[in-house]
mmCIF file of C-alpha atoms in Angstrom:
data_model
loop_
_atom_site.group_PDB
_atom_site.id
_atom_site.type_symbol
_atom_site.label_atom_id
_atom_site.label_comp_id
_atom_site.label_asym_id
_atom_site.label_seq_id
_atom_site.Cartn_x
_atom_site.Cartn_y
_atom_site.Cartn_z
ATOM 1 C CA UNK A 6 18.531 -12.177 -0.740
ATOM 2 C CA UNK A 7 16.816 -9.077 0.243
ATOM 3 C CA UNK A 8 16.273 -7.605 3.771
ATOM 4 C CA UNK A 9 12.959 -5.791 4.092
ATOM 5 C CA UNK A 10 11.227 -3.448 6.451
ATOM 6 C CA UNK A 11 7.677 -3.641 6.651
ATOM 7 C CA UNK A 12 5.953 -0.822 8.801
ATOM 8 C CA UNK A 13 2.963 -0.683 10.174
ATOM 9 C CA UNK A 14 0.951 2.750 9.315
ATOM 10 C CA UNK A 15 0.463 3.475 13.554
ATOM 11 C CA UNK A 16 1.107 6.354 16.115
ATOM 12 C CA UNK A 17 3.190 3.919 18.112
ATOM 13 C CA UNK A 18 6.254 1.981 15.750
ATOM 14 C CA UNK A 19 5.696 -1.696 14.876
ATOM 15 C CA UNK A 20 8.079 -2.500 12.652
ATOM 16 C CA UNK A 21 9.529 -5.988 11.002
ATOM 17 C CA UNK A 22 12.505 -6.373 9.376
ATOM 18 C CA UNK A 23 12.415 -9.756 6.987
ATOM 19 C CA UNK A 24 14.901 -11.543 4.497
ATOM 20 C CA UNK A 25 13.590 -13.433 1.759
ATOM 21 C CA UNK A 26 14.769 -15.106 -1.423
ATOM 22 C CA UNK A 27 14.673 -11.990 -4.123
ATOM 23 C CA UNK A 28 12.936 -15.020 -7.231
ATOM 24 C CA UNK A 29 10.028 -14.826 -4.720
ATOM 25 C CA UNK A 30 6.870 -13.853 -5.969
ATOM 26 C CA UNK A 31 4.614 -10.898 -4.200
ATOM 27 C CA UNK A 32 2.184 -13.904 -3.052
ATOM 28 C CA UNK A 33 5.124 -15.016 -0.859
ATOM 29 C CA UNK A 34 5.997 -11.390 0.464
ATOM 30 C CA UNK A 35 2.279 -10.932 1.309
ATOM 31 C CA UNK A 36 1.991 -14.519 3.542
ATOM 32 C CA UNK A 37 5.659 -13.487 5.140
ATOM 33 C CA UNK A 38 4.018 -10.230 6.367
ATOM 34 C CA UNK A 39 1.296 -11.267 7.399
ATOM 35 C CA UNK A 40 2.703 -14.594 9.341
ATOM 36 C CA UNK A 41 5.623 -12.142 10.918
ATOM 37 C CA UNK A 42 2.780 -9.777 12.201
ATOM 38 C CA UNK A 43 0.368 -12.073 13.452
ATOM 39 C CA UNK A 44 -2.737 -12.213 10.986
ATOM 40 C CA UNK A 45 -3.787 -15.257 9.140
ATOM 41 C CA UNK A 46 -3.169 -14.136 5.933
ATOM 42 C CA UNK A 47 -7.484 -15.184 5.298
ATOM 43 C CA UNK A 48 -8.201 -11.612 3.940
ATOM 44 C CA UNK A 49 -7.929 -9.902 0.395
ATOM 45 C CA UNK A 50 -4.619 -7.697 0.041
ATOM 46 C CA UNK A 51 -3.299 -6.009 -2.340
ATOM 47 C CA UNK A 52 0.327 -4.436 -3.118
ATOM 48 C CA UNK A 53 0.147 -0.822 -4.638
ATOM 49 C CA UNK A 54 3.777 0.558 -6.477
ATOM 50 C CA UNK A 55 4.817 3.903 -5.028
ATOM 51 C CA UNK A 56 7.402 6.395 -5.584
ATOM 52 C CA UNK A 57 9.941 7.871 -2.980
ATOM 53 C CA UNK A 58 7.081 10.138 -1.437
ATOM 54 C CA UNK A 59 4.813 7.009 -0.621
ATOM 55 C CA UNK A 60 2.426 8.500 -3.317
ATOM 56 C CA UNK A 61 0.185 5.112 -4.336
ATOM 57 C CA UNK A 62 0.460 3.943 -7.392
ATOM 58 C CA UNK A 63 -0.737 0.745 -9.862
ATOM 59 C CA UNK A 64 -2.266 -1.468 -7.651
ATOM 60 C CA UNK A 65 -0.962 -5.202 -7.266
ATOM 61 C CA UNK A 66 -4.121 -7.341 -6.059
ATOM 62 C CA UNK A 67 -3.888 -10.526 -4.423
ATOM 63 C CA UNK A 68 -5.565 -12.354 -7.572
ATOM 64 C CA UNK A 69 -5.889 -11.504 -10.825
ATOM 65 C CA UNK A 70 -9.201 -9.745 -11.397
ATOM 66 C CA UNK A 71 -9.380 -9.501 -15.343
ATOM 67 C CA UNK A 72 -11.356 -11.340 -17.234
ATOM 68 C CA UNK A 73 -9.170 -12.132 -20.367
ATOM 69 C CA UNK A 74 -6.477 -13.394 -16.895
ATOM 70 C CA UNK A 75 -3.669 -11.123 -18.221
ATOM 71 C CA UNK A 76 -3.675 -8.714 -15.731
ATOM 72 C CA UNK A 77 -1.085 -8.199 -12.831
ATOM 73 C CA UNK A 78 -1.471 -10.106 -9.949
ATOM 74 C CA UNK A 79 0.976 -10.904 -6.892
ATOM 75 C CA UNK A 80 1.119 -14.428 -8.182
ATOM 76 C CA UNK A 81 2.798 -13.338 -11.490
ATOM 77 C CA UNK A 82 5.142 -10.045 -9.983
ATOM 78 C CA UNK A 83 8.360 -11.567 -8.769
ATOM 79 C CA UNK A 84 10.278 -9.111 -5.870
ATOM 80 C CA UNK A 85 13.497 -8.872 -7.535
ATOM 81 C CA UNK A 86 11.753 -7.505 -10.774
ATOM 82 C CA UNK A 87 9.069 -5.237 -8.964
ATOM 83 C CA UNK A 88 11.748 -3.867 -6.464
ATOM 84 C CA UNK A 89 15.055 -4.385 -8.701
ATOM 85 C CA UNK A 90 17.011 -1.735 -6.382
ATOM 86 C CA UNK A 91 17.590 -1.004 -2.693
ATOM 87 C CA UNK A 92 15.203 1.838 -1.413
ATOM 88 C CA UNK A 93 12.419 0.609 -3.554
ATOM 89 C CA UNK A 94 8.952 0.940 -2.118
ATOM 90 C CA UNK A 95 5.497 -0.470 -2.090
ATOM 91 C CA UNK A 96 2.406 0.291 0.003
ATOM 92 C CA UNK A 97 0.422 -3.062 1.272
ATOM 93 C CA UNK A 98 -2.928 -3.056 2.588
ATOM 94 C CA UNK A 99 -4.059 -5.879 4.190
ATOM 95 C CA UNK A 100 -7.869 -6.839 4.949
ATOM 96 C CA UNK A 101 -10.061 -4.049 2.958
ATOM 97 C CA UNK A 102 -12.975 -3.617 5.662
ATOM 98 C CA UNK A 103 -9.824 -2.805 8.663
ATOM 99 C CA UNK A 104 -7.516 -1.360 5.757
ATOM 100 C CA UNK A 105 -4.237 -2.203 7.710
ATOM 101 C CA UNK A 106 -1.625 -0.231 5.725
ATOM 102 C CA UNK A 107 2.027 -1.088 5.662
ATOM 103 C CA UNK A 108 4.994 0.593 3.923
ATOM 104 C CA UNK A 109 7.209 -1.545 2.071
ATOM 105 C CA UNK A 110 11.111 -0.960 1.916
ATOM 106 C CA UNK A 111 13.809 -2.799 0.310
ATOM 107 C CA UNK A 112 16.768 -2.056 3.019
ATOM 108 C CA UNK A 113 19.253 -4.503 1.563
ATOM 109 C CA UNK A 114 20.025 -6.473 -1.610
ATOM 110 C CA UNK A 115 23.175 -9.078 -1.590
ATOM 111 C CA UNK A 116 23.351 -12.292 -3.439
ATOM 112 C CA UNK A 117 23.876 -14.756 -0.171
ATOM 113 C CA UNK A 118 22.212 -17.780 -0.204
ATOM 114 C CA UNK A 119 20.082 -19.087 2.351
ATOM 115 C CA UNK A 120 18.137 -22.500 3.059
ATOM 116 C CA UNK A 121 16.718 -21.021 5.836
ATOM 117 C CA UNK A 122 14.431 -17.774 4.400
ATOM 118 C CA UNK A 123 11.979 -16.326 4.950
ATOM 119 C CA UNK A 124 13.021 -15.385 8.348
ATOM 120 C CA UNK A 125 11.726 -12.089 10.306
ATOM 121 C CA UNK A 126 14.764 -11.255 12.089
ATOM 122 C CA UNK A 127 13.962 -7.572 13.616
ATOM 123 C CA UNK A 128 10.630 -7.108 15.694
ATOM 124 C CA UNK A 129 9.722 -3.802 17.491
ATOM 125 C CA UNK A 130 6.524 -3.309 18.565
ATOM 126 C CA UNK A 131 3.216 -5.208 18.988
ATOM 127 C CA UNK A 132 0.627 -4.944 16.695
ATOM 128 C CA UNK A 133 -2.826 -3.089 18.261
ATOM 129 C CA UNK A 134 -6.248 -4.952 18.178
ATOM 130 C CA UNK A 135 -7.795 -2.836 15.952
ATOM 131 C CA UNK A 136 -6.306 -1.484 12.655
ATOM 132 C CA UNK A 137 -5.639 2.000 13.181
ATOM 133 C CA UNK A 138 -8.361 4.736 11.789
ATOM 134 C CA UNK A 139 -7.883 6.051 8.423
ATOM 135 C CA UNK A 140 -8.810 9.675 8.012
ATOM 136 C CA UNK A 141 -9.254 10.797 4.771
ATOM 137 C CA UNK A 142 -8.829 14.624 4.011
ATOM 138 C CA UNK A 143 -9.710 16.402 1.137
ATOM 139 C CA UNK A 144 -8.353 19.809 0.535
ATOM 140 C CA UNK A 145 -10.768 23.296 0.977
ATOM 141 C CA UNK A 146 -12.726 23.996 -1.916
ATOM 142 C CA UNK A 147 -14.480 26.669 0.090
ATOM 143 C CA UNK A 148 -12.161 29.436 -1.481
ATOM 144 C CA UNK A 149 -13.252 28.361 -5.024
ATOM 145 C CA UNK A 150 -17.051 28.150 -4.223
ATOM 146 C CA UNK A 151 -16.731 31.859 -3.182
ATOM 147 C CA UNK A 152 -14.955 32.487 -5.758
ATOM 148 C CA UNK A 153 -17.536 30.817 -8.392
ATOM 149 C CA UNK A 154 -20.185 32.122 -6.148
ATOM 150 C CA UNK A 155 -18.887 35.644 -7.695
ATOM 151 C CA UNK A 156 -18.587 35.309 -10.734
ATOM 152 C CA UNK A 157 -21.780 32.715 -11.893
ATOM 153 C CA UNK A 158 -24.533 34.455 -13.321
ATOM 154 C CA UNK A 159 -26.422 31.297 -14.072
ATOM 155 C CA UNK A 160 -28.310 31.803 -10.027
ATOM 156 C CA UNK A 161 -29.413 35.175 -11.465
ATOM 157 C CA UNK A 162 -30.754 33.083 -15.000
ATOM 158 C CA UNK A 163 -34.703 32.360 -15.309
ATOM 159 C CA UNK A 164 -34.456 29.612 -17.557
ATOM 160 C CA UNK A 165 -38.693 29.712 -17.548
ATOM 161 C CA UNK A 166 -38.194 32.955 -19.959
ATOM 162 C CA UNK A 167 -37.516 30.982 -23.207
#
């Protein structure tokens, strides 16, 4: 069994805690979450693997998008092979036009039994109407135009001479 804490990328904490079977595939983490924080589960989603920093990684779609159908896909990643260890992390995003982002931990992993899973059993927060802007930042590259500004003779060139 593994307890889970899904977060909700927000100013204000919404959080759900969740136990599920760990021979459960992704499919049936990704209708959990969305059932324990109200959506209807109607939109594309997708899973991406991450590392300790929450730096986003191979994505895990909803359905399998290649061609030859041997691609990864929730359907065929089962939780207690794609997060084998407590403390392992994935990013969710849920609906791509509202990009509702969630991070992913494994808090717990025991080998109890239960008829009764899956089963939210922490809430904290409610979920706002909207999904929360994304702002997407790009570091200054003005420092390296002046820089290239400098030393690029090719605005001095006139390439009508030859």
């Amino acid at each position: 069994m593994y307890k889970v804490r899904v977060i909700l990328d927000t100013k204000e904490d919404v959080i759900r805690t969740i136990l599920v079977d760990d021979h459960i595939n992704l499919e049936t983490l990704h209708n959990t979450i969305t059932n324990a924080f109200g959506f209807d589960g109607q939109e594309m989603a997708s899973f991406y693997r991450t590392d300790d920093e929450w730096n986003q990684g191979e994505e895990i779609p909803l359905f399998n998008m290649a061609e030859a159908g041997e691609e990864v896909s929730m359907q065929t990643c089962i939780l207690n092979e794609t997060l084998p260890l407590e403390n392992n992390k994935l990013i969710y995003v849920y609906d791509f036009l509202n990009m509702w982002t969630f991070y992913v931990d494994v808090v717990e992993i025991n080998s109890d039994k239960r008829e009764d899973l899956p089963q939210t059993i922490l809430t904290v927060g409610e979920v706002p109407e909207t999904a929360p802007e994304k702002e997407f930042k790009a570091e200054s590259l003005e420092e390296e135009d002046e820089l290239n500004d400098e030393f690029d003779p090719f605005d001095d060139f006139d390439f009508n001479e030859y």
